Short mmCIF file of C-alpha atoms and ligand atoms in Angstrom, two decimals:
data_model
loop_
_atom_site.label_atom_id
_atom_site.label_comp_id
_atom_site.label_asym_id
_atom_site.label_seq_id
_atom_site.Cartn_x
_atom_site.Cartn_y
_atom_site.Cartn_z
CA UNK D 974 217.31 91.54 161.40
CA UNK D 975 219.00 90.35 158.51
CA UNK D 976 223.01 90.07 158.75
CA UNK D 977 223.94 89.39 155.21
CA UNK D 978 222.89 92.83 155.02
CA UNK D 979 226.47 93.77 156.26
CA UNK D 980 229.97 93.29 154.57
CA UNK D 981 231.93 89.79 156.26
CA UNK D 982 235.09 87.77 155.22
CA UNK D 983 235.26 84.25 156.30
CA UNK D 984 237.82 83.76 158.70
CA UNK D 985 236.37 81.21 161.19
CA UNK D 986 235.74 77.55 161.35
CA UNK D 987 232.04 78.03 161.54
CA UNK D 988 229.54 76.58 163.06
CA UNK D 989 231.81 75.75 166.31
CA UNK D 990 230.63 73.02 168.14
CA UNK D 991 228.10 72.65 170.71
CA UNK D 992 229.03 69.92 173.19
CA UNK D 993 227.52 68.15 176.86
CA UNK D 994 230.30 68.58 179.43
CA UNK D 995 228.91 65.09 181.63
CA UNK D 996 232.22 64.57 183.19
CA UNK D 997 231.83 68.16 184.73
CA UNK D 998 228.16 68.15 185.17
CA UNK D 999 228.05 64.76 187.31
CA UNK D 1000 230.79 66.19 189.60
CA UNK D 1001 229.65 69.24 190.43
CA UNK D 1002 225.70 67.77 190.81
CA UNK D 1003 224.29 70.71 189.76
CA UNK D 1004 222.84 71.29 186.22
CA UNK D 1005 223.25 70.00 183.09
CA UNK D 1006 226.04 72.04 181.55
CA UNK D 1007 227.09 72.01 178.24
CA UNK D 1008 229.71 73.83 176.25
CA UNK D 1009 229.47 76.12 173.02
CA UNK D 1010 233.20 75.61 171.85
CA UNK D 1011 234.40 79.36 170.61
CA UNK D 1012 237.73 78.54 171.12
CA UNK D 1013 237.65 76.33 167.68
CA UNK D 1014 237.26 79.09 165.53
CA UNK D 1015 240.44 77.76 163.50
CA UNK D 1016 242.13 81.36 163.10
CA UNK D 1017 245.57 81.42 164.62
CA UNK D 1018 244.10 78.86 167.56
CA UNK D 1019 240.94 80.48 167.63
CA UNK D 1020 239.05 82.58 169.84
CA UNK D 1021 235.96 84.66 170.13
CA UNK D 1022 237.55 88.04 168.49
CA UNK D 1023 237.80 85.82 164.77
CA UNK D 1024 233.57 86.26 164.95
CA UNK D 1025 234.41 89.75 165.65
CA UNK D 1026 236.93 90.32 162.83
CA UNK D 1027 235.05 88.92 160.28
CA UNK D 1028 232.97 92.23 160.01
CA UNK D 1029 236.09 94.31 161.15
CA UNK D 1030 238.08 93.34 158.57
CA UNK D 1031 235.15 93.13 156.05
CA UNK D 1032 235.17 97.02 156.87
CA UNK D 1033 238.40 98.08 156.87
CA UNK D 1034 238.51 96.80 153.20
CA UNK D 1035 235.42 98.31 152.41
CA UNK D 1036 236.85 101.03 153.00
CA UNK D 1037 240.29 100.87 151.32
CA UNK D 1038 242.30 100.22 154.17
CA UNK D 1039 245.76 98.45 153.48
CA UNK D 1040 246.42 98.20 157.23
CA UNK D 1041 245.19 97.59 160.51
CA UNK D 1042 245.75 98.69 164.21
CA UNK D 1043 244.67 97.43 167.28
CA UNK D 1044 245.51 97.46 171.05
CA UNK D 1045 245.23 95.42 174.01
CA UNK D 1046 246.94 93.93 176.86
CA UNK D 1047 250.12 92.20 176.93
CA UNK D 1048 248.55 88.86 176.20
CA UNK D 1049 245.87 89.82 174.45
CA UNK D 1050 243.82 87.17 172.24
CA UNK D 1051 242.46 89.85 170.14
CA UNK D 1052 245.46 91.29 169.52
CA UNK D 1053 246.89 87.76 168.23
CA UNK D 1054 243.75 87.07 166.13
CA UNK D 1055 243.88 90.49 164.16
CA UNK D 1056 247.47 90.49 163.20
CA UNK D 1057 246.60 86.62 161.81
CA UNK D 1058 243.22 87.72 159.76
CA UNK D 1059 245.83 90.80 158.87
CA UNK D 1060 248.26 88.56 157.58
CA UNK D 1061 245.45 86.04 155.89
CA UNK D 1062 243.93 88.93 153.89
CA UNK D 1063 247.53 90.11 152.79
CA UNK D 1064 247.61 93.73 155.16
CA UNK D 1065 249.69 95.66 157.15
CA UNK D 1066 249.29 95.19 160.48
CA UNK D 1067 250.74 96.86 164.11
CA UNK D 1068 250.14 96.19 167.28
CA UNK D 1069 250.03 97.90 170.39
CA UNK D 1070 250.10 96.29 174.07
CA UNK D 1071 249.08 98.04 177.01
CA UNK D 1072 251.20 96.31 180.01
CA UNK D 1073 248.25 96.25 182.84
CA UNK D 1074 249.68 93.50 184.94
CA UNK D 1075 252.96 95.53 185.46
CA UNK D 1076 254.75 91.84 184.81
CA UNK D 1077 257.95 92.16 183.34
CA UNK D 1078 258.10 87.96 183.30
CA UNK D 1079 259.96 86.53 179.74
CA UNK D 1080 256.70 84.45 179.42
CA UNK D 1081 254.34 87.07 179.81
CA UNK D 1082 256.04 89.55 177.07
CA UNK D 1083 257.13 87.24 174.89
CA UNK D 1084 255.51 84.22 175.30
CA UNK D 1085 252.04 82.76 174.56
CA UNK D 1086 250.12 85.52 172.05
CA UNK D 1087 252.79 87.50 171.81
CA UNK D 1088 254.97 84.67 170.36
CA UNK D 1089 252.09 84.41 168.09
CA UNK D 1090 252.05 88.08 166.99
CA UNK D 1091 255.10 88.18 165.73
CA UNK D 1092 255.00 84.69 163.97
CA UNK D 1093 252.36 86.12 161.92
CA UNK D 1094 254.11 89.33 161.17
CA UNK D 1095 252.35 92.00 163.25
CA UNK D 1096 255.27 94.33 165.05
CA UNK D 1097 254.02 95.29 169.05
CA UNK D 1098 254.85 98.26 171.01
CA UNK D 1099 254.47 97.86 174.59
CA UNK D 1100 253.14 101.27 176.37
CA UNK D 1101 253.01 101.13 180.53
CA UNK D 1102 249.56 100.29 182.00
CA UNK D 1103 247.24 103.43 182.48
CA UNK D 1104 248.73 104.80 178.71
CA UNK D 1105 245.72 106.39 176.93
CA UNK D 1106 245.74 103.31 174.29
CA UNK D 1107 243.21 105.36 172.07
CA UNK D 1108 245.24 108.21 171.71
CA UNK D 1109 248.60 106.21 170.67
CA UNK D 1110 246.83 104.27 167.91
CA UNK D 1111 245.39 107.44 166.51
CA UNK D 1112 249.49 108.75 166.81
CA UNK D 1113 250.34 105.44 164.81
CA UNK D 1114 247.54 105.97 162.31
CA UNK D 1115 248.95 109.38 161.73
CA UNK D 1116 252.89 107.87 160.96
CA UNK D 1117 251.44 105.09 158.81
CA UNK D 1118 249.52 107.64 156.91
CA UNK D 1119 252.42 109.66 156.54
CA UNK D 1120 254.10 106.62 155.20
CA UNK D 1121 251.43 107.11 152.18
CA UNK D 1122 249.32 103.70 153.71
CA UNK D 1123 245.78 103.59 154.68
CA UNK D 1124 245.13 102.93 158.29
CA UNK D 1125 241.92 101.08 159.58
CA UNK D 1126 241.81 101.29 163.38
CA UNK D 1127 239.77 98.70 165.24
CA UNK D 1128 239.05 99.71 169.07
CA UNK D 1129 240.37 97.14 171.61
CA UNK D 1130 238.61 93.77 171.87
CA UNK D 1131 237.17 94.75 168.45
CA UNK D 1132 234.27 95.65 170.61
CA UNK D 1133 231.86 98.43 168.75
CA UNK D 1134 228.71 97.82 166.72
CA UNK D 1135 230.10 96.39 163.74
CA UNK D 1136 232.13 93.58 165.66
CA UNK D 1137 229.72 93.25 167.08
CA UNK D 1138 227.50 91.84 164.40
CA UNK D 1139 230.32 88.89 165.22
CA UNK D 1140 228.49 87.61 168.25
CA UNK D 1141 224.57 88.62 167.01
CA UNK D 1142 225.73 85.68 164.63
CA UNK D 1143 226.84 83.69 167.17
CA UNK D 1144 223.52 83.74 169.01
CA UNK D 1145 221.59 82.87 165.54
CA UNK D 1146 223.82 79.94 165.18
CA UNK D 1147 223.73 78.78 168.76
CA UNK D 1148 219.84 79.02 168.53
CA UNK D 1149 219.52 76.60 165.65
CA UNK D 1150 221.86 74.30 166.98
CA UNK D 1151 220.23 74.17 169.39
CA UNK D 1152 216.91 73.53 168.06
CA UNK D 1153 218.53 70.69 166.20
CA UNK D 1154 220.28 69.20 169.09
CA UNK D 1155 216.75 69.43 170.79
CA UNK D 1156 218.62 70.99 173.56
CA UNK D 1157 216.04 73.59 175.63
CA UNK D 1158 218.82 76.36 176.79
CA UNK D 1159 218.18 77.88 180.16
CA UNK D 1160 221.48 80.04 180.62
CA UNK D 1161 223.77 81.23 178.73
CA UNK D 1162 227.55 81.92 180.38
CA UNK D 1163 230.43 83.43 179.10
CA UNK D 1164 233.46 85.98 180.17
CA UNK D 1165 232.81 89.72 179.31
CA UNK D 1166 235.39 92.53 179.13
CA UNK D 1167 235.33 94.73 176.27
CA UNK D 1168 231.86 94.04 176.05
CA UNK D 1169 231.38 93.52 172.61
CA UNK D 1170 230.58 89.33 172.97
CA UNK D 1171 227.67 89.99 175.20
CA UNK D 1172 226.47 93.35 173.53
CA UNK D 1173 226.31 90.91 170.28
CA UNK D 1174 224.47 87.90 171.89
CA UNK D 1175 222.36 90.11 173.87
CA UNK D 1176 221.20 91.63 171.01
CA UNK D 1177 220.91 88.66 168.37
CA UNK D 1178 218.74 86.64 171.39
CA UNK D 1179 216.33 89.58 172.15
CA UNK D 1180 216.41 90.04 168.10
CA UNK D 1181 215.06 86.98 167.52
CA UNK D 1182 212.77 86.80 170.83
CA UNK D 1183 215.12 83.72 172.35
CA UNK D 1184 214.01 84.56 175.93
CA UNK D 1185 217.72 82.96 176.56
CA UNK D 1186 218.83 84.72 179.45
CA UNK D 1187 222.57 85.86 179.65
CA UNK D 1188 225.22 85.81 182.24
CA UNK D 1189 228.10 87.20 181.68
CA UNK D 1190 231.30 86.86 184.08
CA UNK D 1191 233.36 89.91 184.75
CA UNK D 1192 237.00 90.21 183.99
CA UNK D 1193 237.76 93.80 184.67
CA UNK D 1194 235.39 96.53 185.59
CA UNK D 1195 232.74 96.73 188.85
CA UNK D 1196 229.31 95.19 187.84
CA UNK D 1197 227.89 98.56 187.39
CA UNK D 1198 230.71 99.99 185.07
CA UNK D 1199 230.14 96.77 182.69
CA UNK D 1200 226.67 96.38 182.70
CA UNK D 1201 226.57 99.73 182.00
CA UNK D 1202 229.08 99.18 179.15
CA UNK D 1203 227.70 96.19 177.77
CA UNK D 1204 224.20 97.57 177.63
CA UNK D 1205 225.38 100.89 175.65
CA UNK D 1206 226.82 98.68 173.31
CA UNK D 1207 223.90 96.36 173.08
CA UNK D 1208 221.40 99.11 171.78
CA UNK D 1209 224.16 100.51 169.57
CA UNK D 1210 224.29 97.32 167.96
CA UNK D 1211 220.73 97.26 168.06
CA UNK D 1212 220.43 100.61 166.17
CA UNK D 1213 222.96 99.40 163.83
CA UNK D 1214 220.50 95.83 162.96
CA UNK D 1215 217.31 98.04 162.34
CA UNK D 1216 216.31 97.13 165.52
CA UNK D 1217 216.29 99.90 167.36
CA UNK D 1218 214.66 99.30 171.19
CA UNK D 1219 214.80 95.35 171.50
CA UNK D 1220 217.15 95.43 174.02
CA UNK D 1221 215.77 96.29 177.61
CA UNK D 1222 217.90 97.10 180.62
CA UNK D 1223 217.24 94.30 182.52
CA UNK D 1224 218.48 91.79 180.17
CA UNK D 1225 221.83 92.80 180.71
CA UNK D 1226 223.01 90.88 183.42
CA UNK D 1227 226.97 90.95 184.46
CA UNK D 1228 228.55 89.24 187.98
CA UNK D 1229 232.06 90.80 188.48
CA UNK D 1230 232.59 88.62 192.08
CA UNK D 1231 235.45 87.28 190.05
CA UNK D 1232 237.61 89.25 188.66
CA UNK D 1233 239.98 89.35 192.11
CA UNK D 1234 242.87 91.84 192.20
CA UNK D 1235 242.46 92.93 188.77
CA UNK D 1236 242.42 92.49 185.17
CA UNK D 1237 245.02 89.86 184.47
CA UNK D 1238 245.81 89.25 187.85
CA UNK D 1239 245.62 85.00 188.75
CA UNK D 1240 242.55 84.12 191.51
CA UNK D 1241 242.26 80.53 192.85
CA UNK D 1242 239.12 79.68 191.82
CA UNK D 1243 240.91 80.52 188.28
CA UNK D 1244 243.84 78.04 188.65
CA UNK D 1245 241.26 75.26 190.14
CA UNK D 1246 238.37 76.39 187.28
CA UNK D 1247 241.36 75.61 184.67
CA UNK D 1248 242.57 72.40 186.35
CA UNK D 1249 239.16 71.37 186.89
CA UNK D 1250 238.09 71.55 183.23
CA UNK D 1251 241.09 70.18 182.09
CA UNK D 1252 241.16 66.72 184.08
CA UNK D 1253 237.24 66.22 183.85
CA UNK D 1254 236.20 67.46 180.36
CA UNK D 1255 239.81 67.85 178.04
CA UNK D 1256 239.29 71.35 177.88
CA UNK D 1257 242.08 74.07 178.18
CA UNK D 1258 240.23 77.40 179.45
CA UNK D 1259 242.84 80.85 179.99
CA UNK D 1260 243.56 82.39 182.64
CA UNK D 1261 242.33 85.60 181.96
CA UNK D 1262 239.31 85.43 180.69
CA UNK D 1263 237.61 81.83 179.79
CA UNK D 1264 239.39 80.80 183.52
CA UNK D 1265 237.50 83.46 185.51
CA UNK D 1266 234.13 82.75 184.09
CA UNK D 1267 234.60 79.06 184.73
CA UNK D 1268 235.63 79.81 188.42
CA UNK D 1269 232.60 81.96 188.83
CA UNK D 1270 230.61 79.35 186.84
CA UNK D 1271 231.60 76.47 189.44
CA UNK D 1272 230.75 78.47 192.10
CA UNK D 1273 227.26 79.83 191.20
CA UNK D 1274 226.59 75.88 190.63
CA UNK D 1275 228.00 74.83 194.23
CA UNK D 1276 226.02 77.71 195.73
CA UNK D 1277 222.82 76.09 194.40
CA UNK D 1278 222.15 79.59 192.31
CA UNK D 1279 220.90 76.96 189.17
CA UNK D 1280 218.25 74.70 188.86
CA UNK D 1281 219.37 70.75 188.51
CA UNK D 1282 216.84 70.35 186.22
CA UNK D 1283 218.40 73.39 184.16
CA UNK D 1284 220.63 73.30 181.16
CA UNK D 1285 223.69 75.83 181.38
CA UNK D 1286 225.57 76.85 177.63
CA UNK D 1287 228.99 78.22 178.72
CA UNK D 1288 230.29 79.90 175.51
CA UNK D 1289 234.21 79.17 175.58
CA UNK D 1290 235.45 82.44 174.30
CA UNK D 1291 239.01 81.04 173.64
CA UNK D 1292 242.62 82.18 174.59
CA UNK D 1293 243.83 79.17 175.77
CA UNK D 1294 246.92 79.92 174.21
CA UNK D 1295 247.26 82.69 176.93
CA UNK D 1296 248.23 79.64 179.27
CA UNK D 1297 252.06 79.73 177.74
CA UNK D 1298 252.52 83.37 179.34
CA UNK D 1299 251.24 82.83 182.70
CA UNK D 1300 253.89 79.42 183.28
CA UNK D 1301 254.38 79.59 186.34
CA UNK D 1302 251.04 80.17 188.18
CA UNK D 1303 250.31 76.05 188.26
CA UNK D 1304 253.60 75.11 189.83
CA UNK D 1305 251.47 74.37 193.08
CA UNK D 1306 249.05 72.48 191.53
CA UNK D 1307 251.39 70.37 189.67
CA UNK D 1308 250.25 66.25 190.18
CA UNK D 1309 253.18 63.81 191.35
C1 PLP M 597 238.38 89.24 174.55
C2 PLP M 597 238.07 87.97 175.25
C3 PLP M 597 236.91 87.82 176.04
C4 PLP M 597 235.96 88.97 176.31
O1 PLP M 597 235.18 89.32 175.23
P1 PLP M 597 234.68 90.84 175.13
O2 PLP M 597 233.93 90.89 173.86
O3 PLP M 597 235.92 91.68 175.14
O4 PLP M 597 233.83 91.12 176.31
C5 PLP M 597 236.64 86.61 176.61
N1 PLP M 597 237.49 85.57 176.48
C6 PLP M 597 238.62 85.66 175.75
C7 PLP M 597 239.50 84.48 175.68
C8 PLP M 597 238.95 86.86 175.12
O5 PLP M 597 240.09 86.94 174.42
#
């Protein structure tokens, strides 16, 4: 497994830090938890999809492209972080938004990432939720084409094989760290949706024979669906290493007990997760993603599912930025 092997442009703030959370730790008395800090990536505010587009956009110019497209929800992170690598390596770049929330609130469309899209040049287009998102890029590929440019699309969340390589080098780099930290890692926790984060770390830990087992914390699909995905994804990225058959079933492990009415959609344990980290540690989570794997994080720990003898990475995947669209949702948590 050698990564260099593959084309990459340096877009992130790399290595990100790997950090105790003690504060947090001591008041939930559970393990010793610890935080691998994805959200410093630098790009545009950072996030876990700059890993991502570092071989993404190392592609698309490998291949000539002068543009790129992308899709995701409303306030989608991804979305944000392409059109600012666009903009940084001097391409086009259009963005489309699939509005699965059904919110029509000023803060959630314009607010937060989207704000952000548009600072750093990318135009949206906002389809309704349930639009075939795969089918209108290709439609927008087609007009840009027409246009005489060269179109590179990159699948929502950035989430195939070559993306990601993005997180395969996340688990290399969180391995040595911690080997110099001297920090034995007995979890590993983080948000999955698109997949391609866990597919990546999955595969770079069984690639080099870690033994670190992964969590990861649904946002969107049943456990079944996203295992399912992540795992497909996994041995596809396997394939694509030189790897092929590293990856067994069983170490793909997903718990989607959090991911309430639906994708997007505020929980409770969110809002308290995000308060929680906040006021103990200094640490803005989202509340889409990062916020829903804390909440389901907390609560494994107060149900006694760890060890307190175990150490617990969660890998902040970002979007924190996200916070700006959903004003509102902390009114009742407001301190007087
Ligand atoms: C996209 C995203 C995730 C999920 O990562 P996937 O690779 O899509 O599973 C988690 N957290 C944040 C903040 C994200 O933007």
């Amino acid at each position: 497994m050698q990564l260099t092997r593959f084309p990459r442009v340096r877009l992130g703030h790399l290595p990100t830090p790997l950090e105790p959370m003690p504060n947090l730790s001591k008041i939930l008395g559970g393990p010793s938890l610890y935080i691998k800090r994805d959200d410093c990536t630098g790009l545009s505010s950072g996030g876990n999809k700059t890993r991502k587009l570092e071989f993404l956009m190392a592609d698309a110019l490998a291949k000539g492209a002068d543009a790129v497209i992308t899709q995701g929800a409303v306030q989608s992170n991804h979305a944000r972080q392409t059109a600012a690598a666009a903009a940084k390596l001097g391409m086009g770049c259009v963005i489309l938004l699939e509005n699965r929330t059904g919110s029509n609130s000023p803060d959630y469309c314009g607010s937060g990432n989207v704000l952000l899209d548009h600072i750093h040049g990318a135009p949206t287009r906002t389809y309704p939720g349930g639009t075939d998102m795969n089918a209108a890029m290709e439609k927008v590929a087609e007009e840009l084409r027409s246009a005489g440019r060269k179109p590179y699309v990159i699948v929502g969340g950035g989430s195939n094989p070559i993306g990601a390589l993005g997180y395969v080098n996340c688990a290399l780099e969180l391995v040595v760290q911690a080997n110099d930290q001297g920090l034995r890692i007995d979890h590993l926790v983080h948000a999955t949706g698109s997949a391609g984060t866990q597919a990546g770390l999955v595969a770079g830990l069984e690639g080099c024979r870690s033994r670190i087992p992964v969590l990861g914390i649904g946002v969107r699909a049943a456990r079944p669906q996203q295992e399912e995905n992540v795992y497909k994804l996994a041995c596809a990225t396997a394939d694509h290493l030189g790897i092929s058959g590293s990856v067994a079933r069983d170490r793909v492990v997903a718990n989607c007990d959090y991911v309430g009415s639906g994708y997007g959609m505020p929980t409770e344990g969110m809002i308290e997760a995000i308060n929680l980290v906040a006021r103990t540690e200094g640490v803005l989570l989202d509340p889409v993603y990062s916020g829903k794997a804390m909440a389901g994080l907390v609560d494994l720990v107060r149900k006694g599912h760890f060890k307190k003898t175990e150490n617990v990475v969660f890998l902040h995947t970002g979007g924190s930025v996200g916070l700006f669209g959903y004003n509102g949702i902390f009114d009742s948590t407001r301190p007087t």
